[in-house]
Tab-separated table of C-alpha atoms and ligand atoms in Angstrom:
chain	number	residue	atom	x	y	z
A	1014	MET	CA	-20.262	-1.776	-12.092
A	1015	ILE	CA	-16.578	-2.122	-11.437
A	1016	GLY	CA	-14.935	-4.899	-13.448
A	1017	ARG	CA	-11.525	-5.999	-14.517
A	1018	VAL	CA	-9.805	-5.470	-17.860
A	1019	GLU	CA	-8.314	-8.548	-19.497
A	1020	GLY	CA	-5.230	-7.690	-21.400
A	1021	ASP	CA	-1.712	-8.319	-22.470
A	1022	SER	CA	0.826	-6.863	-20.081
A	1023	GLY	CA	4.031	-7.597	-21.936
A	1024	GLU	CA	7.210	-5.622	-21.441
A	1025	SER	CA	7.417	-2.166	-23.001
A	1026	PRO	CA	10.261	0.310	-23.209
A	1027	VAL	CA	10.975	2.635	-20.308
A	1028	ASP	CA	11.469	6.143	-21.614
A	1029	GLU	CA	11.780	8.854	-19.030
A	1030	ALA	CA	13.229	11.583	-21.281
A	1031	GLU	CA	10.517	11.079	-23.884
A	1032	ALA	CA	7.816	11.161	-21.199
A	1033	GLY	CA	9.227	14.400	-19.771
A	1034	GLU	CA	9.150	16.057	-23.199
A	1035	ILE	CA	5.565	14.985	-23.883
A	1036	ILE	CA	4.452	16.374	-20.507
A	1037	ALA	CA	6.321	19.647	-21.079
A	1038	ARG	CA	4.613	20.127	-24.486
A	1039	ALA	CA	1.060	19.334	-23.320
A	1040	LYS	CA	-1.469	22.129	-22.884
A	1041	ARG	CA	-4.475	20.226	-21.476
A	1042	ILE	CA	-3.504	17.338	-19.259
A	1043	THR	CA	-5.935	14.866	-17.737
A	1044	VAL	CA	-4.237	12.907	-14.978
A	1045	LEU	CA	-5.543	9.527	-13.826
A	1046	THR	CA	-4.113	8.253	-10.545
A	1047	GLY	CA	-4.399	4.969	-8.662
A	1048	ALA	CA	-3.151	3.388	-5.443
A	1049	GLY	CA	0.517	3.525	-6.531
A	1050	ILE	CA	0.734	7.279	-5.941
A	1051	SER	CA	-0.376	6.866	-2.308
A	1052	THR	CA	1.846	3.881	-1.448
A	1053	ASP	CA	4.682	6.160	-0.336
A	1054	SER	CA	2.309	7.892	2.077
A	1055	GLY	CA	2.262	4.623	4.018
A	1056	LEU	CA	-1.291	3.761	3.053
A	1057	PRO	CA	-1.688	0.033	3.708
A	1058	ASP	CA	-2.877	-2.164	0.856
A	1059	PHE	CA	-5.846	-4.483	1.167
A	1060	ARG	CA	-4.647	-8.026	0.519
A	1061	GLY	CA	-0.915	-7.984	1.369
A	1062	PRO	CA	0.512	-9.627	4.536
A	1063	ASN	CA	-0.268	-6.495	6.565
A	1064	GLY	CA	-3.259	-5.593	4.435
A	1065	LEU	CA	-6.386	-4.034	5.871
A	1066	TRP	CA	-8.485	-6.994	4.847
A	1067	THR	CA	-5.902	-9.630	5.848
A	1068	LYS	CA	-5.921	-8.241	9.376
A	1069	ASN	CA	-9.637	-7.403	9.446
A	1070	PRO	CA	-11.608	-9.943	7.385
A	1071	GLU	CA	-14.844	-8.296	8.575
A	1072	ALA	CA	-13.813	-5.121	6.776
A	1073	GLU	CA	-13.564	-7.035	3.517
A	1074	LYS	CA	-17.137	-8.284	4.002
A	1075	ALA	CA	-18.231	-4.673	4.464
A	1076	SER	CA	-16.654	-3.739	1.133
A	1077	ASN	CA	-19.437	-5.639	-0.634
A	1078	ILE	CA	-22.576	-3.515	-0.779
A	1079	SER	CA	-25.066	-6.355	-0.284
A	1080	ASN	CA	-23.310	-7.599	2.881
A	1081	TYR	CA	-23.201	-4.042	4.135
A	1082	VAL	CA	-26.884	-3.364	3.517
A	1083	ASN	CA	-28.175	-6.737	4.687
A	1084	GLU	CA	-26.039	-7.423	7.755
A	1085	PRO	CA	-26.233	-4.910	10.622
A	1086	GLU	CA	-23.420	-6.817	12.355
A	1087	VAL	CA	-21.086	-6.170	9.392
A	1088	ARG	CA	-21.874	-2.448	9.607
A	1089	LYS	CA	-21.305	-2.320	13.366
A	1090	ILE	CA	-17.906	-4.008	13.104
A	1091	ASN	CA	-16.937	-1.702	10.261
A	1092	TRP	CA	-17.923	1.479	12.115
A	1093	ALA	CA	-16.089	0.252	15.225
A	1094	LEU	CA	-12.888	-0.382	13.214
A	1095	ARG	CA	-13.133	3.107	11.688
A	1096	ALA	CA	-13.853	4.782	15.020
A	1097	ASP	CA	-10.766	3.064	16.489
A	1098	GLY	CA	-8.611	4.303	13.585
A	1099	LYS	CA	-7.913	0.733	12.432
A	1100	LEU	CA	-8.945	1.133	8.796
A	1101	TRP	CA	-6.956	4.234	7.889
A	1102	ALA	CA	-3.644	5.391	9.190
A	1103	ASN	CA	-3.103	9.124	9.568
A	1104	VAL	CA	-1.608	9.642	6.112
A	1105	HIS	CA	-0.193	12.719	4.398
A	1106	PRO	CA	0.567	13.634	0.775
A	1107	ASN	CA	4.004	12.568	-0.500
A	1108	ASP	CA	6.404	13.888	-3.175
A	1109	GLY	CA	4.375	12.102	-5.855
A	1110	HIS	CA	1.220	14.054	-4.998
A	1111	ARG	CA	3.193	17.284	-4.723
A	1112	ALA	CA	4.886	16.677	-8.089
A	1113	LEU	CA	1.528	17.389	-9.793
A	1114	LEU	CA	1.216	20.910	-8.355
A	1115	PRO	CA	3.359	22.594	-11.073
A	1116	LEU	CA	0.839	21.357	-13.682
A	1117	GLN	CA	-1.892	23.264	-11.851
A	1118	GLU	CA	0.346	26.326	-11.456
A	1119	ARG	CA	1.162	26.336	-15.183
A	1120	GLY	CA	-2.547	26.149	-15.981
A	1121	VAL	CA	-2.217	22.900	-17.960
A	1122	LEU	CA	-4.055	20.607	-15.523
A	1123	HIS	CA	-7.469	19.980	-17.094
A	1124	THR	CA	-8.789	17.420	-14.588
A	1125	LEU	CA	-7.348	14.976	-12.090
A	1126	VAL	CA	-9.321	11.743	-12.014
A	1127	THR	CA	-8.369	9.549	-9.078
A	1128	GLN	CA	-9.285	5.995	-8.123
A	1129	ASN	CA	-8.031	6.751	-4.614
A	1130	VAL	CA	-10.382	7.493	-1.733
A	1131	ASP	CA	-7.859	9.265	0.516
A	1132	GLU	CA	-8.230	12.937	-0.600
A	1133	LEU	CA	-4.428	13.245	-0.611
A	1134	HIS	CA	-4.474	15.194	-3.905
A	1135	GLN	CA	-6.670	17.906	-2.396
A	1136	LEU	CA	-4.545	17.892	0.787
A	1137	SER	CA	-1.430	18.387	-1.378
A	1138	GLY	CA	-2.948	21.579	-2.805
A	1139	ILE	CA	-4.814	20.508	-5.948
A	1140	ALA	CA	-8.068	22.500	-6.200
A	1141	ALA	CA	-11.061	20.355	-5.217
A	1142	ASP	CA	-12.963	21.354	-8.378
A	1143	LYS	CA	-10.178	19.841	-10.528
A	1144	VAL	CA	-10.500	16.443	-8.848
A	1145	VAL	CA	-12.933	13.675	-9.808
A	1146	GLU	CA	-13.011	11.013	-7.077
A	1147	ILE	CA	-14.290	8.211	-9.226
A	1148	HIS	CA	-14.422	5.711	-6.338
A	1149	GLY	CA	-15.538	8.267	-3.738
A	1150	THR	CA	-13.827	9.262	-0.491
A	1151	THR	CA	-13.433	7.703	2.952
A	1152	ARG	CA	-13.220	11.137	4.527
A	1153	LYS	CA	-16.948	11.648	4.031
A	1154	ALA	CA	-19.999	9.545	4.757
A	1155	GLY	CA	-23.419	9.513	3.171
A	1156	CYS	CA	-26.887	8.002	3.329
A	1157	LEU	CA	-27.675	5.133	0.964
A	1158	SER	CA	-31.313	6.293	0.645
A	1159	CYS	CA	-31.127	10.082	0.329
A	1160	ASP	CA	-28.603	12.828	-0.535
A	1161	TYR	CA	-27.451	13.405	3.048
A	1162	ARG	CA	-23.665	13.668	3.186
A	1163	THR	CA	-21.361	14.708	6.005
A	1164	GLU	CA	-17.770	14.545	7.233
A	1165	MET	CA	-16.715	11.014	8.235
A	1166	GLU	CA	-15.383	12.364	11.512
A	1167	ALA	CA	-18.865	13.606	12.492
A	1168	VAL	CA	-20.294	10.098	12.048
A	1169	LEU	CA	-17.379	8.515	13.916
A	1170	GLU	CA	-18.106	10.852	16.839
A	1171	ARG	CA	-21.621	9.373	16.957
A	1172	VAL	CA	-20.119	5.855	16.974
A	1173	ARG	CA	-17.774	6.787	19.823
A	1174	SER	CA	-20.720	8.283	21.714
A	1175	GLY	CA	-22.536	4.970	21.711
A	1176	GLU	CA	-24.354	4.600	18.379
A	1177	PRO	CA	-22.905	1.357	16.926
A	1178	ASP	CA	-24.727	1.744	13.576
A	1179	PRO	CA	-25.553	5.455	13.151
A	1180	ASP	CA	-28.495	6.085	10.824
A	1181	CYS	CA	-29.258	9.027	8.553
A	1182	PRO	CA	-30.519	12.029	10.563
A	1183	VAL	CA	-32.719	13.072	7.615
A	1184	CYS	CA	-34.483	9.856	6.568
A	1185	GLY	CA	-33.311	7.118	8.941
A	1186	GLY	CA	-31.516	5.291	6.107
A	1187	ILE	CA	-28.282	3.312	6.306
A	1188	MET	CA	-25.101	5.412	6.487
A	1189	LYS	CA	-21.884	4.367	4.736
A	1190	SER	CA	-18.506	5.857	3.917
A	1191	ALA	CA	-18.847	7.859	0.673
A	1192	THR	CA	-16.888	5.273	-1.318
A	1193	ILE	CA	-17.999	3.051	-4.170
A	1194	SER	CA	-18.260	-0.510	-2.838
A	1195	PHE	CA	-18.048	-3.703	-4.867
A	1196	GLY	CA	-21.442	-4.214	-6.462
A	1197	GLN	CA	-22.241	-0.499	-6.363
A	1198	ALA	CA	-22.493	1.626	-9.523
A	1199	LEU	CA	-20.217	4.620	-10.024
A	1200	VAL	CA	-21.733	8.089	-9.662
A	1201	ALA	CA	-22.903	8.810	-13.236
A	1202	GLU	CA	-21.907	12.469	-13.108
A	1203	ASP	CA	-18.363	11.583	-11.995
A	1204	LEU	CA	-17.958	9.061	-14.807
A	1205	SER	CA	-19.237	11.630	-17.351
A	1206	ARG	CA	-16.789	14.228	-16.070
A	1207	ALA	CA	-13.922	11.732	-16.324
A	1208	GLN	CA	-14.903	10.775	-19.884
A	1209	LEU	CA	-15.232	14.412	-20.948
A	1210	ALA	CA	-11.838	15.151	-19.403
A	1211	ALA	CA	-10.353	12.260	-21.394
A	1212	ASP	CA	-11.978	13.547	-24.593
A	1213	GLU	CA	-10.764	17.134	-24.134
A	1214	ALA	CA	-7.178	16.369	-23.084
A	1215	ASP	CA	-4.148	16.517	-25.334
A	1216	LEU	CA	-2.320	14.262	-22.862
A	1217	LEU	CA	-3.593	11.524	-20.619
A	1218	LEU	CA	-1.080	10.949	-17.847
A	1219	ALA	CA	-1.816	7.692	-15.994
A	1220	ILE	CA	0.031	7.347	-12.689
A	1221	GLY	CA	0.193	4.497	-10.206
A	1222	SER	CA	-2.794	2.625	-11.565
A	1223	SER	CA	-2.796	-0.949	-12.815
A	1224	LEU	CA	-5.450	0.300	-15.301
A	1225	THR	CA	-7.333	-2.951	-14.813
A	1226	VAL	CA	-10.466	-1.663	-13.079
A	1227	ASN	CA	-13.322	-0.768	-15.386
A	1228	PRO	CA	-15.131	1.347	-16.346
A	1229	ILE	CA	-12.586	4.014	-15.438
A	1230	ALA	CA	-9.657	2.267	-17.171
A	1231	SER	CA	-11.578	2.639	-20.438
A	1232	ILE	CA	-10.895	6.389	-20.496
A	1233	VAL	CA	-7.298	5.510	-21.386
A	1234	PRO	CA	-7.919	4.017	-24.861
A	1235	ARG	CA	-10.814	6.476	-25.297
A	1236	SER	CA	-8.490	9.451	-24.858
A	1237	LYS	CA	-5.888	7.892	-27.130
A	1238	ARG	CA	-8.501	7.369	-29.885
A	1239	ARG	CA	-9.423	11.067	-29.631
A	1240	GLY	CA	-5.838	11.932	-30.450
A	1241	ALA	CA	-4.349	12.550	-27.015
A	1242	ALA	CA	-0.840	11.443	-26.166
A	1243	LEU	CA	-0.577	8.755	-23.486
A	1244	VAL	CA	2.106	8.561	-20.807
A	1245	ILE	CA	1.979	5.775	-18.212
A	1246	VAL	CA	3.946	5.900	-14.962
A	1247	ASN	CA	3.524	2.770	-12.877
A	1248	GLY	CA	5.508	0.244	-10.897
A	1249	GLU	CA	4.102	-2.696	-12.882
A	1250	PRO	CA	3.111	-3.318	-16.506
A	1251	THR	CA	-0.418	-2.267	-17.509
A	1252	PRO	CA	-2.699	-3.549	-20.293
A	1253	PHE	CA	-2.222	-0.244	-22.155
A	1254	ASP	CA	1.590	-0.045	-22.204
A	1255	THR	CA	1.597	-1.126	-25.832
A	1256	ILE	CA	-0.488	1.883	-26.981
A	1257	ALA	CA	1.364	4.399	-24.772
A	1258	ASP	CA	3.711	7.050	-26.215
A	1259	ALA	CA	5.977	6.570	-23.207
A	1260	VAL	CA	6.001	4.167	-20.270
A	1261	VAL	CA	8.020	4.847	-17.132
A	1262	ARG	CA	8.377	2.302	-14.336
A	1263	GLY	CA	9.622	2.962	-10.845
A	1264	SER	CA	8.791	4.574	-7.534
A	1265	ILE	CA	6.182	7.255	-8.276
A	1266	SER	CA	7.424	9.680	-5.626
A	1267	GLU	CA	10.938	9.519	-7.115
A	1268	VAL	CA	10.096	9.442	-10.812
A	1269	LEU	CA	7.292	12.002	-10.988
A	1270	PRO	CA	9.195	15.051	-9.687
A	1271	ARG	CA	11.864	14.371	-12.358
A	1272	LEU	CA	9.290	14.015	-15.133
A	1273	ILE	CA	7.270	17.118	-14.330
A	1274	GLY	CA	9.912	19.451	-12.946
A	1275	SER	CA	8.954	22.545	-11.016
B	501	ZN	ZN1	-31.051	9.629	4.323
């Protein structure tokens, strides 16, 4: 289950030079990214004044798995919003996503664990097999009863062709975007991969995540306990700033290219 971390988020020093040196020295880097790295791609947030859920309260209902499963009307409204392009803007990777590419080119990127469901890391050029999408992806859809999985666009075509609540072509089950909803467990294999990546890294680089959503936030102290260095880049304080070797605050798409270089 997804839960929140309680923690102290007091001020910590901002140390860009130190962070840059730690990144340059690292040989096996596990990167953990959250919503902050996609903000500059124009991805709307959920609860802000122009948030997806503020403007479409029905979409928030659909984000809870039991509403989604039990209320056909919630599913129909959700599919209609998706088919009309009202849940996701046409977004592209930004300089923050691209700033990670040199890590892959240098062969020091062990794994990229992301809480984001936008596939912008893969679109920026990060190899798909390096990426663990711990909360799934909105660009694919799947059946809640069997392993059937397909491109989101294929399901949206069915919606546009007159199926308000398209079912699974294999077993007739309920279809949903391939994201982890509130009340839904993470994919065990993805969590294991993320934990292994945290254990094997010599640096955990956390970017644009509040690090307050469990269980994935727990890989941060886990990695630190196994001896990895910890660098946090985020616009706001996080509960783990006090155990970090360097904390850098600011706009991710501006800061990250400076920290990683080319
Ligand atoms: Zn099915």
